[in-house]
CSV table of C-alpha atoms in Angstrom, one decimal:
chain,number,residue,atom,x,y,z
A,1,UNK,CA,-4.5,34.5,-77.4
A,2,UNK,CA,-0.9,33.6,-77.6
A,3,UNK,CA,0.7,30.3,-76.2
A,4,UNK,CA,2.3,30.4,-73.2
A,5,UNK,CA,6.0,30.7,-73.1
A,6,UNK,CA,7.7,28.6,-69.9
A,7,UNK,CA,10.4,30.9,-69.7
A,8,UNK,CA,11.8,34.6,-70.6
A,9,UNK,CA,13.9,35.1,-73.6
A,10,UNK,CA,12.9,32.3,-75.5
A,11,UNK,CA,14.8,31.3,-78.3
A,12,UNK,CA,14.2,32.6,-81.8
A,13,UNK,CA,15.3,31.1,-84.8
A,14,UNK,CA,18.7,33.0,-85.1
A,15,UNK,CA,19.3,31.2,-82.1
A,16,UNK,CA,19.6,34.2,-80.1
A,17,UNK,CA,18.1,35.0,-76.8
A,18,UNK,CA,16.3,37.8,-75.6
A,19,UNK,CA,13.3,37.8,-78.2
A,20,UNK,CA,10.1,36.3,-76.7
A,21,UNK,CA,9.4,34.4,-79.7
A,22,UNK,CA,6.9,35.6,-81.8
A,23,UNK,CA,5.6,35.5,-85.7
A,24,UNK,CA,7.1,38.7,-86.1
A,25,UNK,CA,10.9,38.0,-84.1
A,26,UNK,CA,11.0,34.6,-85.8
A,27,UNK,CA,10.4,35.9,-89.4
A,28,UNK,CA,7.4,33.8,-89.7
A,29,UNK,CA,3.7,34.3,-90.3
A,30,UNK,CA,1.9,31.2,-88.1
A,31,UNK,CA,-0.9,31.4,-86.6
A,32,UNK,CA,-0.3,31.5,-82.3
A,33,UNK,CA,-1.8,28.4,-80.6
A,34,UNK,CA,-4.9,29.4,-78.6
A,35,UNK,CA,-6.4,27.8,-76.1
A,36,UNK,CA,-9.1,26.6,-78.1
A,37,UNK,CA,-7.4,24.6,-80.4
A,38,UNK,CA,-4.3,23.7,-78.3
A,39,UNK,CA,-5.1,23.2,-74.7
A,40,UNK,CA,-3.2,26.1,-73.6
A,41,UNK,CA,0.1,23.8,-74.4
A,42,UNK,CA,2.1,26.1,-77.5
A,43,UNK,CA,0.5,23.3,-80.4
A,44,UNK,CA,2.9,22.5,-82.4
A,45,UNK,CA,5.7,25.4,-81.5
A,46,UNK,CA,8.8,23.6,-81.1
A,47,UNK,CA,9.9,26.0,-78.2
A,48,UNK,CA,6.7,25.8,-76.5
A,49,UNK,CA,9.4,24.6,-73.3
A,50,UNK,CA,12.7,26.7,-73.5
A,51,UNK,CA,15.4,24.0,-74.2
A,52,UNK,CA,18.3,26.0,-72.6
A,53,UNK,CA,20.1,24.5,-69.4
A,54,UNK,CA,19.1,27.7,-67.6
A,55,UNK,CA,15.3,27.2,-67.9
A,56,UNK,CA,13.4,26.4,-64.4
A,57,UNK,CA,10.8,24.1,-66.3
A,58,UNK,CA,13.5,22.5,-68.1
A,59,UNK,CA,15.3,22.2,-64.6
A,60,UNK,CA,11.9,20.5,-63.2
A,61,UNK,CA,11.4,18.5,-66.1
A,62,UNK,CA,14.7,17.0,-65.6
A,63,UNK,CA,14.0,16.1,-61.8
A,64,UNK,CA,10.7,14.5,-62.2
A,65,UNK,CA,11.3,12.6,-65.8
A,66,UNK,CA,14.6,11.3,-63.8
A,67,UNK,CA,14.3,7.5,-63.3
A,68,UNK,CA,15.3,7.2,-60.0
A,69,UNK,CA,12.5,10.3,-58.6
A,70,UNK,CA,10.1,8.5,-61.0
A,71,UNK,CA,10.7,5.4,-58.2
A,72,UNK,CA,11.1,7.7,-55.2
A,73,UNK,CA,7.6,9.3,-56.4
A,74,UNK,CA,6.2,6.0,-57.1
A,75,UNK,CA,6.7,4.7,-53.9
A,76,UNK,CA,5.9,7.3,-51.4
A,77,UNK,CA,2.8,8.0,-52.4
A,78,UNK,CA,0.3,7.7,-49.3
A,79,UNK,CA,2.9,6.0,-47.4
A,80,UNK,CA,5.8,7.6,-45.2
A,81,UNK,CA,9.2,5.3,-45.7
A,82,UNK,CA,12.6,5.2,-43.6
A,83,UNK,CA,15.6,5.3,-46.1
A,84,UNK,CA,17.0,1.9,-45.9
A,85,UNK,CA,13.3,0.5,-47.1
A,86,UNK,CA,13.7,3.1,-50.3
A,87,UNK,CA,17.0,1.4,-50.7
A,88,UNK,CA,15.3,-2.0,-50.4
A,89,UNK,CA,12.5,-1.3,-52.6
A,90,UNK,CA,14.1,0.6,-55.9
A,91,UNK,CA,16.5,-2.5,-57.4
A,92,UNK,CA,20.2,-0.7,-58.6
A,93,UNK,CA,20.0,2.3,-56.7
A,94,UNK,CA,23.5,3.2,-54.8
A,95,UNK,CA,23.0,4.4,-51.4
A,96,UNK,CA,24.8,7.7,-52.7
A,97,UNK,CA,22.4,8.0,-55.8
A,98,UNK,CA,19.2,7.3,-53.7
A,99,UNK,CA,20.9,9.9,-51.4
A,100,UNK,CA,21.3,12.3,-53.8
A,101,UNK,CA,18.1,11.7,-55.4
A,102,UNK,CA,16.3,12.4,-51.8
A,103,UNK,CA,18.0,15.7,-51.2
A,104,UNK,CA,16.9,17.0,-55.4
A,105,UNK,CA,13.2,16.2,-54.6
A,106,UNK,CA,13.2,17.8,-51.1
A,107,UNK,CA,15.1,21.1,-52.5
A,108,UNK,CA,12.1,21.2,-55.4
A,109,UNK,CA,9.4,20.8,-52.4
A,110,UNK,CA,8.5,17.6,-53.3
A,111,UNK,CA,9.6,15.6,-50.7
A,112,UNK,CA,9.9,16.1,-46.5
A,113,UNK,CA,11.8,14.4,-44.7
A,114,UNK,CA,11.9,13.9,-40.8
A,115,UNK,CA,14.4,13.1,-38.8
A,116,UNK,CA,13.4,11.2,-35.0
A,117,UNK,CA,15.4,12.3,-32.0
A,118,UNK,CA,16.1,9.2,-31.4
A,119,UNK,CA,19.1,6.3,-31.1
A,120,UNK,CA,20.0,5.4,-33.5
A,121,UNK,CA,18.3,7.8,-35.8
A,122,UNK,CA,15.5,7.3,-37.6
A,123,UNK,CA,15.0,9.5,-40.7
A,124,UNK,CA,11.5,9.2,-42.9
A,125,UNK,CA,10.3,10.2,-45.9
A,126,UNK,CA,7.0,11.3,-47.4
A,127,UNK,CA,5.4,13.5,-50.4
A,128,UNK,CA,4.7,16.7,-50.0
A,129,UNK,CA,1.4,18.0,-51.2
A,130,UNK,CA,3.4,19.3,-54.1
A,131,UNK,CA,5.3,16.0,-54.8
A,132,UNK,CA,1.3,14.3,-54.3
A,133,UNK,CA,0.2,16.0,-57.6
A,134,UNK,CA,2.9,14.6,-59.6
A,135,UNK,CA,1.6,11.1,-59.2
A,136,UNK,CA,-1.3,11.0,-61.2
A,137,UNK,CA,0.6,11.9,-63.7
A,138,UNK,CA,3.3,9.0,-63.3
A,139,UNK,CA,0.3,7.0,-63.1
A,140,UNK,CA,-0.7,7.8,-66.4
A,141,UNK,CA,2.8,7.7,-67.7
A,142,UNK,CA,3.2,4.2,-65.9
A,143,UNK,CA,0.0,3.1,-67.4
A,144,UNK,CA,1.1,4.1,-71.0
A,145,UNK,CA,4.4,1.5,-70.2
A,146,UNK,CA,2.7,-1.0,-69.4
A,147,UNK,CA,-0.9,-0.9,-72.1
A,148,UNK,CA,2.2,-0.4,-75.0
A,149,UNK,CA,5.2,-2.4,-73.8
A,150,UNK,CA,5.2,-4.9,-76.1
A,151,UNK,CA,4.7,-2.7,-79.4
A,152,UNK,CA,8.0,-1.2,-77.7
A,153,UNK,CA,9.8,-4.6,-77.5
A,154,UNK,CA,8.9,-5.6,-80.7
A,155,UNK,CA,10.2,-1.6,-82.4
A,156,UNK,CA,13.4,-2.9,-80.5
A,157,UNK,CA,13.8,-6.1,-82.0
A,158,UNK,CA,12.7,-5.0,-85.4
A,159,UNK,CA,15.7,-2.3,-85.0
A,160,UNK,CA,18.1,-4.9,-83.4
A,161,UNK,CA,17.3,-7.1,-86.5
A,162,UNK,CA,17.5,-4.2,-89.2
A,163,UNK,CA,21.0,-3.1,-87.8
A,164,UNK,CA,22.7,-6.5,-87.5
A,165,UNK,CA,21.1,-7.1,-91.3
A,166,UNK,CA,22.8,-3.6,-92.5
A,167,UNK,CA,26.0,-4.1,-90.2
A,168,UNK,CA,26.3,-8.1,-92.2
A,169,UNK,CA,26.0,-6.8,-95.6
A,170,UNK,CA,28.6,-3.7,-94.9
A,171,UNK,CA,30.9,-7.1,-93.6
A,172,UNK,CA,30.3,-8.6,-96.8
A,173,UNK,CA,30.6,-5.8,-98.9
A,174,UNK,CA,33.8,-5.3,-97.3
């Protein structure tokens, strides 16, 4: 069974488009992923998501893996909130960003938003069931910050360290 390709005319490795990709178009003679041995997800086939600008998955990969619709996500699950308590609740967020941000997630059907006939007007937001499945995967990725966090500060300061030590000897060396 051969992996799934996210979108048409993947890239080969003349860098052309057009060619879907395979052992034959690439020159190579690997083995395609199955389902069996790679959950359906490409295994180890570096184009296993199209990396062009022009993909849709890429497109959608972009919007959801964004910090600021991680947040929005995050906070509307199960809950239906007004804009200025969005605002409120995600710390650094520009009204213009979180307005921008708003308007990206309910073009990509994963967020509604109402607007009251009312004075002054009252405008609320909420998951669609579409933006709802997303969260148990930013769960999972939220989850994964948190159990490894401090491995990740201490990669940091073990790189902070190693490039002031390099950037000291080139100053003395100098």
């Amino acid at each position: 069974m051969k992996s799934p390709r996210h979108c048409e005319g993947t890239v080969g490795t003349e860098g052309t488009a057009g060619t879907e990709g395979t052992a034959e178009t690439e020159g190579t003679a690997r083995a395609e992923g199955t389902a069996e041995t790679d959950g359906g997800f490409g295994g180890d086939d570096p184009f296993q998501w199209d990396t062009r600008e022009d993909c849709q998955v890429r497109q959608i990969l972009d919007r959801v893996a964004d910090k600021w619709s991680l947040l929005v996500i995050a906070l509307l699950e199960r809950r239906c909130l007004r804009f200025t308590e969005l605002r409120r609740e995600i710390d650094g967020i520009s009204q213009r960003m979180l307005t921008v941000t708003l308007r990206q997630l309910e073009r990509d059907g994963l967020v509604r938003r109402t607007v009251h006939p009312v004075v002054p007007p009252r405008v609320d937001y909420e998951l669609t069931p579409l933006g709802g499945t997303l969260h148990h995967t930013i769960r999972a990725l939220v989850t994964w910050t948190e159990e490894h966090q401090y491995e990740v500060a201490a990669a940091r300061s073990a790189y902070d360290a190693r490039i002031a030590a390099e950037a000291a000897a080139a100053d003395t060396q100098a």
